Short mmCIF file of C-alpha atoms in Angstrom, two decimals:
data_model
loop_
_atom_site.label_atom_id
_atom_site.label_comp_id
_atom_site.label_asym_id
_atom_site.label_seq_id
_atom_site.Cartn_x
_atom_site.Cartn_y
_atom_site.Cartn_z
CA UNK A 195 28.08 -110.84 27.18
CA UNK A 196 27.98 -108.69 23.91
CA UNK A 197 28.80 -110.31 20.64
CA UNK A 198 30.99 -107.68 18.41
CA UNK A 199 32.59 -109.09 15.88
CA UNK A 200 29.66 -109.37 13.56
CA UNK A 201 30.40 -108.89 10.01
CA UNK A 202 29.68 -105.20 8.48
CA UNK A 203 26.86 -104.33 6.20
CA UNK A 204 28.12 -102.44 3.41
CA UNK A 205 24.67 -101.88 2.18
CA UNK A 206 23.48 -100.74 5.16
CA UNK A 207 26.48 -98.64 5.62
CA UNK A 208 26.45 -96.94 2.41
CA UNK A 209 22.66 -96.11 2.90
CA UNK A 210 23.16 -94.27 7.02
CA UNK A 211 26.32 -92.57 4.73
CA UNK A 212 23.81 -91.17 1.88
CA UNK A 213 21.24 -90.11 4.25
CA UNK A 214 23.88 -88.37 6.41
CA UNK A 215 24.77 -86.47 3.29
CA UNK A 216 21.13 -85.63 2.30
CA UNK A 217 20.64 -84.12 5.90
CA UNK A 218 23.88 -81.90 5.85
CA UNK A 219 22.73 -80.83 1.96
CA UNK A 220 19.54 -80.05 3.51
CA UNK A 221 20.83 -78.33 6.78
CA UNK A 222 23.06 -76.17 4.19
CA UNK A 223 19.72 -75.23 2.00
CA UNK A 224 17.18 -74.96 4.96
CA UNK A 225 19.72 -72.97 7.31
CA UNK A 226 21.05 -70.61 4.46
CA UNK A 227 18.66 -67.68 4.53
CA UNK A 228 19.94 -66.87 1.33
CA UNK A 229 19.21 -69.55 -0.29
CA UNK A 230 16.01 -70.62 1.44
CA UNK A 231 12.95 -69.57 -0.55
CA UNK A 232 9.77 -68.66 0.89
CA UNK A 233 6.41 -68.80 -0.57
CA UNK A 234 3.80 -66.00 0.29
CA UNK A 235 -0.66 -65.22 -0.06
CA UNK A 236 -0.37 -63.30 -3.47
CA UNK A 237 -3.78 -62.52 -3.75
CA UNK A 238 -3.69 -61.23 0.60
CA UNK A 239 -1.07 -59.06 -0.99
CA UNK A 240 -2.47 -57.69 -3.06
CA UNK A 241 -5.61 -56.88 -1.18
CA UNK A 242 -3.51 -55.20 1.37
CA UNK A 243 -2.02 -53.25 -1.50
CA UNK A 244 -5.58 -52.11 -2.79
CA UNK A 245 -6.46 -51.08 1.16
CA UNK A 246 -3.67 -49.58 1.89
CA UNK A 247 -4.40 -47.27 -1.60
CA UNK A 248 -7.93 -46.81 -0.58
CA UNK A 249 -6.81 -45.50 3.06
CA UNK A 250 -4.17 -43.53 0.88
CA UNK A 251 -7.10 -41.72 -1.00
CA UNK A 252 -9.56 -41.68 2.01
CA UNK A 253 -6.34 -39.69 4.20
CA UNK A 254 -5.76 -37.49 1.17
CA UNK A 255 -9.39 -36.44 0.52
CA UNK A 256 -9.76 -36.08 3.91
CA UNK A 257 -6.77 -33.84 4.18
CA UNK A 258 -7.58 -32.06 1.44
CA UNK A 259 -11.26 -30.87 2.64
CA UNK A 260 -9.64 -30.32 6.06
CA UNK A 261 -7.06 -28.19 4.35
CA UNK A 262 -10.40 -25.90 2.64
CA UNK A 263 -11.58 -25.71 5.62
CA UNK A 264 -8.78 -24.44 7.34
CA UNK A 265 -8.60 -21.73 4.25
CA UNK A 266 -12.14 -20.99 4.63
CA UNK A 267 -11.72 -20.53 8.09
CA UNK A 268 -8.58 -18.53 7.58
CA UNK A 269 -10.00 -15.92 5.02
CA UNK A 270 -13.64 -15.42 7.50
CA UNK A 271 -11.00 -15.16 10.45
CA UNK A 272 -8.90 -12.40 8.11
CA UNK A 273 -12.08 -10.28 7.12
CA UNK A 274 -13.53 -10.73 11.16
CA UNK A 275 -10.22 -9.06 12.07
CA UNK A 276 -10.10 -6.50 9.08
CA UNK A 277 -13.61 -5.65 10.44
CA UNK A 278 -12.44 -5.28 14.06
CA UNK A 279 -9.32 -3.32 13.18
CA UNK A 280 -12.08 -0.68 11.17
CA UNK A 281 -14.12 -0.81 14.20
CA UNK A 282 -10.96 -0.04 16.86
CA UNK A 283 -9.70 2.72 14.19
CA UNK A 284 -13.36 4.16 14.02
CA UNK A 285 -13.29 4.07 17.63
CA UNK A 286 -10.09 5.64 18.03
CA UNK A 287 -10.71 8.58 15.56
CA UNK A 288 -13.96 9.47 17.20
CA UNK A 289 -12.34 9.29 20.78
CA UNK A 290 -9.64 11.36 19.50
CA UNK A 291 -11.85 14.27 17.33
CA UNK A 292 -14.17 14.08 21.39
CA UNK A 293 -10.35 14.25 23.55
CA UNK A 294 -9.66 17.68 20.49
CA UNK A 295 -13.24 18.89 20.53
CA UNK A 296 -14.09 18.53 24.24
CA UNK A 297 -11.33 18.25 26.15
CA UNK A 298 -8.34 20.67 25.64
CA UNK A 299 -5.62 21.78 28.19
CA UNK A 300 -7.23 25.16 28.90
CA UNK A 301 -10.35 23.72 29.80
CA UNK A 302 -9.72 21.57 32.57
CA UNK A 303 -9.80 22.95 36.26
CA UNK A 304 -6.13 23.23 37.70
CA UNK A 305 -4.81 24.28 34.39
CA UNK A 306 -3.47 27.41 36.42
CA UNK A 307 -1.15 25.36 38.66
CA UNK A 308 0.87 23.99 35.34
CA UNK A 309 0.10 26.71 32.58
CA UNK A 310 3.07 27.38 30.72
CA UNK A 311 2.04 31.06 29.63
CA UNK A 312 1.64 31.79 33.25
CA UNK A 313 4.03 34.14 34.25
CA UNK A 314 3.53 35.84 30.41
CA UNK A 315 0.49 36.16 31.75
CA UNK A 316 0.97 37.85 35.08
CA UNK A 317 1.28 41.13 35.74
CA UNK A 318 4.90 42.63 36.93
CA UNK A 319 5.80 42.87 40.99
CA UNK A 320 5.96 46.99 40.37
CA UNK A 321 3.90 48.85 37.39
CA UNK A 322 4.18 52.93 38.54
CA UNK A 323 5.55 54.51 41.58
CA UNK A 324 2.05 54.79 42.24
CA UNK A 325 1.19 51.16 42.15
CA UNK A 326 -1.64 50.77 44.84
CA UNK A 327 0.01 47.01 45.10
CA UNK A 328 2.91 48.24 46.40
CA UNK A 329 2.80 48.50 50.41
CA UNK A 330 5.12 48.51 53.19
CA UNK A 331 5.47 44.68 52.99
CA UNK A 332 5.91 44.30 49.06
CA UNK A 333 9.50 45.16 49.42
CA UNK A 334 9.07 47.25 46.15
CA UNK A 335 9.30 50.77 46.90
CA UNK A 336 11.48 52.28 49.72
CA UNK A 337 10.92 55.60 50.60
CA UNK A 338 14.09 58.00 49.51
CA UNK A 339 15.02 56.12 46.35
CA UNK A 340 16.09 59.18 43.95
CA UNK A 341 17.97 61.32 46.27
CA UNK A 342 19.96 62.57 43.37
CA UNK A 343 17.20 63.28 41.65
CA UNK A 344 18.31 67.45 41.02
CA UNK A 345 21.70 66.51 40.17
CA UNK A 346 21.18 64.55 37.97
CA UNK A 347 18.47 66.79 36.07
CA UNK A 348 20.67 69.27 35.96
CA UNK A 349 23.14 67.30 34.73
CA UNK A 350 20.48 66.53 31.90
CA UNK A 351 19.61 69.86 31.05
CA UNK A 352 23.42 70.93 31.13
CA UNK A 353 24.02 67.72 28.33
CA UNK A 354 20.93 68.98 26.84
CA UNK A 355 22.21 72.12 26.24
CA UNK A 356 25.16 71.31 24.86
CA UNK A 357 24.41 68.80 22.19
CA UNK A 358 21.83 71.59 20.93
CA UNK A 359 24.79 73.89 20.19
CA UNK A 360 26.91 71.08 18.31
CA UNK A 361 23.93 70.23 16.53
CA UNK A 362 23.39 74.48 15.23
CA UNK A 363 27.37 74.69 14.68
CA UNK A 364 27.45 71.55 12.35
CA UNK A 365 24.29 72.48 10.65
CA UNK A 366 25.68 75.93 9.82
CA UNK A 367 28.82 74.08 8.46
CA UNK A 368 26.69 72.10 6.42
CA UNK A 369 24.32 74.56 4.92
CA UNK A 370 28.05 76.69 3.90
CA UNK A 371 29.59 73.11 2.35
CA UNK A 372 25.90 72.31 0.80
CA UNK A 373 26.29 76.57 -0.55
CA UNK A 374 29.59 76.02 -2.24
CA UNK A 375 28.97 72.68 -3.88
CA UNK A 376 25.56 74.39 -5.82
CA UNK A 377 28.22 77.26 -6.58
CA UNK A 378 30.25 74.78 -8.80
CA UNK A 379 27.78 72.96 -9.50
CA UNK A 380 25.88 75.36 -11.11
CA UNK A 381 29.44 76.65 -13.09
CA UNK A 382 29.72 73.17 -14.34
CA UNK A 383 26.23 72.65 -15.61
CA UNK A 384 26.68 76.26 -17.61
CA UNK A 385 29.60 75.02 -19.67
CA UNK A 386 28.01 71.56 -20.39
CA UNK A 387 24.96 73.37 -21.77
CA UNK A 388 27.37 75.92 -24.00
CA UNK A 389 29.04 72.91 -25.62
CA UNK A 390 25.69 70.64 -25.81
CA UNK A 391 23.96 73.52 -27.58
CA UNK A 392 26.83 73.80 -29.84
CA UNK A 393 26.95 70.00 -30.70
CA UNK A 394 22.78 69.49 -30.76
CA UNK A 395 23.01 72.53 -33.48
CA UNK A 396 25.89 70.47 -35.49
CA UNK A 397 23.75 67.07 -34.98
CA UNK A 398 20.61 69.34 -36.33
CA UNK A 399 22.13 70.21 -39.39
CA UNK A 400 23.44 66.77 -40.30
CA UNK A 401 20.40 65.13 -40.02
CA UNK A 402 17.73 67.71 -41.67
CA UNK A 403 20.52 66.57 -44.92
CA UNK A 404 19.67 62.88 -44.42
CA UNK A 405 16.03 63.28 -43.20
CA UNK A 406 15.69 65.12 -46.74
CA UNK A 407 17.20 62.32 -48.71
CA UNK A 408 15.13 59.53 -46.74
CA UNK A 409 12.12 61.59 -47.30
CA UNK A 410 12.71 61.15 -51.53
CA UNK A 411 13.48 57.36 -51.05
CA UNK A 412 10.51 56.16 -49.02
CA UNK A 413 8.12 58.44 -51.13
CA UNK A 414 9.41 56.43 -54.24
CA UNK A 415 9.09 53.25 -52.25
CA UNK A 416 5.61 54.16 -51.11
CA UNK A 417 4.29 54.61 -54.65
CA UNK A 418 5.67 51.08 -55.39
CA UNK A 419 4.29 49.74 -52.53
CA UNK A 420 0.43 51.15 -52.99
CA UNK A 421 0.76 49.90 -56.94
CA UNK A 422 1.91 46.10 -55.55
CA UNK A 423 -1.03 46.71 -52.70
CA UNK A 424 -3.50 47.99 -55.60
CA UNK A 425 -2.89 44.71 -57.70
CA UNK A 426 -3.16 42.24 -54.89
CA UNK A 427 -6.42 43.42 -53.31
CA UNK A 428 -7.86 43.16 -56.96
CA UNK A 429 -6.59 39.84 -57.14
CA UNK A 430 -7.77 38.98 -53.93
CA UNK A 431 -11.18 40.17 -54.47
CA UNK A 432 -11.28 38.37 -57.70
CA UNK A 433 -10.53 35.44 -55.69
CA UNK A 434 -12.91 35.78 -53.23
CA UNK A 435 -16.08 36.29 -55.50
CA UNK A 436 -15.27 33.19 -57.00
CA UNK A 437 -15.22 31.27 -53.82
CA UNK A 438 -18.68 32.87 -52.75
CA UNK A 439 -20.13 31.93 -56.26
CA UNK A 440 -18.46 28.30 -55.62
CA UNK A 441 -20.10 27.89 -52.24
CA UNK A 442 -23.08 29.38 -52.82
CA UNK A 443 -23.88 26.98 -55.55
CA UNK A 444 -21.76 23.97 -54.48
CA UNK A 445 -23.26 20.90 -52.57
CA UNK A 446 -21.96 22.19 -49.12
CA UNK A 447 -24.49 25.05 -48.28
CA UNK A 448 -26.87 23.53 -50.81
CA UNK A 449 -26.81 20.52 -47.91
CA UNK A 450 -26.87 17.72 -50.50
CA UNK A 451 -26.84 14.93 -48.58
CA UNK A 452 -25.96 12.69 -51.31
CA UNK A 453 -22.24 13.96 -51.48
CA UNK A 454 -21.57 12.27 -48.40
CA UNK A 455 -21.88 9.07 -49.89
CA UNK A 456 -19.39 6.74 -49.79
CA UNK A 457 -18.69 4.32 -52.85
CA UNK A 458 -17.65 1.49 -50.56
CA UNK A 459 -21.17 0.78 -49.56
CA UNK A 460 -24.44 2.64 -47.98
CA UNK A 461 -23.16 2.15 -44.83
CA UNK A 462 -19.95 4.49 -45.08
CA UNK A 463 -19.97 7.94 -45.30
CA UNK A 464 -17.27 10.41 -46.47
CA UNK A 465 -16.07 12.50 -43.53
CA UNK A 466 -15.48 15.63 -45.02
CA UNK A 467 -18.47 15.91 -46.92
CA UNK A 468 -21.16 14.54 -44.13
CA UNK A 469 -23.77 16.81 -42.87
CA UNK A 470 -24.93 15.07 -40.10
CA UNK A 471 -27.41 12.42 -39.14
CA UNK A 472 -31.08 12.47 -40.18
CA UNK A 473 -33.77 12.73 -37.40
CA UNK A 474 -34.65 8.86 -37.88
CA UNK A 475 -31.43 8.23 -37.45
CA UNK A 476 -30.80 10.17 -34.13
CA UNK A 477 -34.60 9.05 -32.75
CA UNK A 478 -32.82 5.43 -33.30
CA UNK A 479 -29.88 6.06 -31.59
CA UNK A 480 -32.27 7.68 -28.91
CA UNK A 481 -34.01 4.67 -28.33
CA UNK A 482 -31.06 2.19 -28.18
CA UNK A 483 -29.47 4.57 -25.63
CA UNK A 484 -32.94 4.24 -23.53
CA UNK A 485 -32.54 0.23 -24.07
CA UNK A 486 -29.48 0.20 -22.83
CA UNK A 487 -29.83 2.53 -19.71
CA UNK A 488 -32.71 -0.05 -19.05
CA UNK A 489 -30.77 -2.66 -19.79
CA UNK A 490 -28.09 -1.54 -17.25
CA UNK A 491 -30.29 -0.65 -14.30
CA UNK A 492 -31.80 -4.69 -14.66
CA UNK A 493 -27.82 -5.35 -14.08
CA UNK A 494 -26.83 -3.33 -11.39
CA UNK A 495 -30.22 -4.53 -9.73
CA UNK A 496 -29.25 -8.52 -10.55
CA UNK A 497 -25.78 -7.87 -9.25
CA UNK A 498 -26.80 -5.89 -6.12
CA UNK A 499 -29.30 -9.10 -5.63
CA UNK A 500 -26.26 -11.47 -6.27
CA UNK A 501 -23.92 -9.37 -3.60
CA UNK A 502 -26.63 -9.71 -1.24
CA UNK A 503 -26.88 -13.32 -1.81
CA UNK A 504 -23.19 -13.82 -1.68
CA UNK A 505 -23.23 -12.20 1.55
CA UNK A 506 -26.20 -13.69 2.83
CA UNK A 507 -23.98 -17.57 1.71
CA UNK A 508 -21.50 -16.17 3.39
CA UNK A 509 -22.94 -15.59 6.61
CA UNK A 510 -24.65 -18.91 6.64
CA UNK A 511 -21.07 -21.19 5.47
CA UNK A 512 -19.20 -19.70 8.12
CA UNK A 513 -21.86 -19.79 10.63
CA UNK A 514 -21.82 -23.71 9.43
CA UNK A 515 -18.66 -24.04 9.50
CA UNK A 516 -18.17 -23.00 13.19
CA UNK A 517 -20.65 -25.40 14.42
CA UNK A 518 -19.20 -27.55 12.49
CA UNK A 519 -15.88 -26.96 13.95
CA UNK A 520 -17.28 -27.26 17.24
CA UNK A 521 -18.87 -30.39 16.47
CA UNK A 522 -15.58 -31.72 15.45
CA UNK A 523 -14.08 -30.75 18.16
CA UNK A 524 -16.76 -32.66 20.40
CA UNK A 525 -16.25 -35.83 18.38
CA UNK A 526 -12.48 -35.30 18.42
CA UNK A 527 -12.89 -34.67 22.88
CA UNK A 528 -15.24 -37.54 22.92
CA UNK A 529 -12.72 -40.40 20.80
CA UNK A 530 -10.44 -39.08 22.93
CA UNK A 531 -11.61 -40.10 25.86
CA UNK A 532 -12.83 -43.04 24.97
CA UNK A 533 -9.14 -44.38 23.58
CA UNK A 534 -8.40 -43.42 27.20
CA UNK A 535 -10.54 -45.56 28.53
CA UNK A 536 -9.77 -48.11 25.79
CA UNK A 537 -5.85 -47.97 26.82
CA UNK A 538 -6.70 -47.90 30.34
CA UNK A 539 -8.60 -51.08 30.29
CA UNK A 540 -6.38 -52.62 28.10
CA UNK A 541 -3.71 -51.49 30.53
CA UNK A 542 -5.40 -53.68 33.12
CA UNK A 543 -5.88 -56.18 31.32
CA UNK A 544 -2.23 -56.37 29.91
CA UNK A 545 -0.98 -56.29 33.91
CA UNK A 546 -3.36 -58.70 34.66
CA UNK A 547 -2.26 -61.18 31.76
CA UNK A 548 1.01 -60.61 33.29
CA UNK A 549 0.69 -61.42 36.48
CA UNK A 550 -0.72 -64.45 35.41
CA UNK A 551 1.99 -65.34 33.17
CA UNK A 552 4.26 -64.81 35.51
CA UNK A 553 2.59 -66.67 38.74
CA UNK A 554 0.95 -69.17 36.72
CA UNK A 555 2.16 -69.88 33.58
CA UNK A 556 6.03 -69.29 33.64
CA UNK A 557 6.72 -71.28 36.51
CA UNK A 558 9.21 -73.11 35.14
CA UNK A 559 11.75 -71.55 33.13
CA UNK A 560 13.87 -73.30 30.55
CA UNK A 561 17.31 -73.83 31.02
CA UNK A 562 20.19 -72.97 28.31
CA UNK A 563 20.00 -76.61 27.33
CA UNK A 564 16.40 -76.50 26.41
CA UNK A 565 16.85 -74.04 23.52
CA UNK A 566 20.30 -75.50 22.65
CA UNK A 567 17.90 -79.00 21.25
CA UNK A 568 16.24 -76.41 18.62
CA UNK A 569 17.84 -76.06 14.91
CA UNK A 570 19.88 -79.16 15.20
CA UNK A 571 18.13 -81.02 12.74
CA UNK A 572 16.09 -80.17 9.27
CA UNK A 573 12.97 -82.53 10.61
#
């Protein structure tokens, strides 16, 4: 038989009452996602930080000398084509100028069967009456064609005749219209000469009167003129003696070289005054030209050299860089197969693991109330 009516610990009471409060305090802290606080490996972190930078950098170098490369590749691909679309357009111009050359129309060996010109160029079904191609069979001459052949020549000779009279009788009338217009004609012309006699004499008169009074004016002006003309060719020749005494005497045929001195220094001449350069001076010029024509040829042989060398690099980095390409592409075949493999077994093995979970391990699954004994308490 139970005893209950023992007395009640307050104490004891008091103490289940403040650890009950502690747990629910710590159920609301540890259950409270946002208040729980988690500590984590700083230093882990951060070394997955520096890793992940490093793969960063190794990904992006990597890209980048794929990406030259690919641009290296690209501009050998463009100047292979470039070269094999000169080569096809070579090849297509000298087939062409052979198809012009060699091979025209008229040349080939049925060209009769489709000529165009061809029935320019044959000759009519009937040339003559006495065409020797005409026989019985042509169907081109039938015997009796012109029976009116009289009838109608004297017909011809009839019309003939004829149109020869009309012809006479409108000449005749011509020659008497043509006869008559010269009549008045020549009437005409007699009394246009009367009055253009009369007015040429009238016209005569008037200007023998003003010739005469021109004649007195331009001999005045005349003697003016040759006095003014006198004057000025004695001034002129004045002028022109003393320009022959100033250049014969002056520093410009005297070829003073000293005039062409310059005051802002040996080095500058006057212009206008310089009579050329001195033989030293030319023999100088001479050789520097030499120099650099010398100079020049070692140039155009060092760059010809270089453009050989460039070409020769060339070559070699893109023959490199195929076999390297293919060598890549190799590697690339050959970690491909083996992450087949590597997924394949790994494939096996993941069935295998489980089948044996599932026939060995997981034998006994939990019940609903097994996973409702989880989260119930903060121990």
């Amino acid at each position: 038989m139970y005893k209950l009516d023992l007395p009640v610990d307050y104490k004891e009471a008091a103490a289940i009452e403040r650890r009950r409060l502690m747990e629910d305090q710590r159920k609301s802290r540890i259950f409270n996602s946002k208040c729980r606080t988690i500590g984590v490996d700083l230093q882990a972190i951060e070394q997955q930080v520096r890793d992940k930078k490093e793969q960063e950098d190794y990904e992006r170098k990597r890209s980048e000398a794929f990406a030259a490369d690919a641009v290296r590749n690209d501009k050998i691909s463009e100047m292979l084509e470039k070269r094999q679309a000169q080569d096809v357009r070579a090849l297509n111009q000298a087939l062409n100028d052979f198809r012009s050359l060699h091979q025209q129309p008229d040349g080939r060996r049925e060209f009769d069967l489709y000529d165009p010109d061809y029935l320019k160029k044959d000759k009519p079904g009937r040339v003559s009456d006495d065409d020797p191609r005409c026989g019985i069979s042509s169907i081109q001459k039938f015997e009796g064609e012109d029976l009116n052949n009289k009838a109608r020549t004297k017909f011809q000779q009839e019309q003939l005749r004829e149109w020869s009279t009309q012809q006479a009788n409108e000449k005749d009338q011509a020659r008497r219209n043509q006869d008559e217009a010269d009549r008045l004609y020549q009437l005409k012309m007699r009394e246009l000469d009367q009055r253009g006699m009369e007015l040429e004499k009238a016209e005569d008169d008037c200007k023998r009167a003003i010739n005469m009074a021109t004649t007195d004016y331009n001999n005045a002006l005349a003697r003016e003129r040759n006095e003014r003309e006198r004057l000025k060719k004695q001034q002129e020749f004045d002028d022109n003696m003393t320009e022959i005494a100033n250049h014969i005497f002056g520093d410009t045929l005297t070829e003073n070289p000293a005039v062409a001195q310059s005051a802002f220094g040996p080095h500058r001449v006057i212009p206008d005054r310089w009579k050329g350069m001195s033989p030293q001076q030319l023999e100088a010029i001479r050789k520097e030209q030499e120099k650099q024509r010398l100079e020049k040829q070692r140039r155009d042989q060092e760059d010809e050299l270089r453009e050989i060398e460039h070409a020769r690099q060339a070559n070699a980095n893109a023959r490199a860089g195929m076999l390297l390409e293919r060598e890549m592409d190799r590697k690339h075949k050959d970690i491909n197969r083996e992450m087949a493999d590597e997924n394949r077994r790994l494939g096996l093995e993941q069935e295998s693991h489980k089948q044996y979970l599932e026939k060995e391990v997981y034998t006994n699954p939990p019940t609903a109330s097994y996973f409702m004994q989880f989260n119930t308490s903060t121990r």
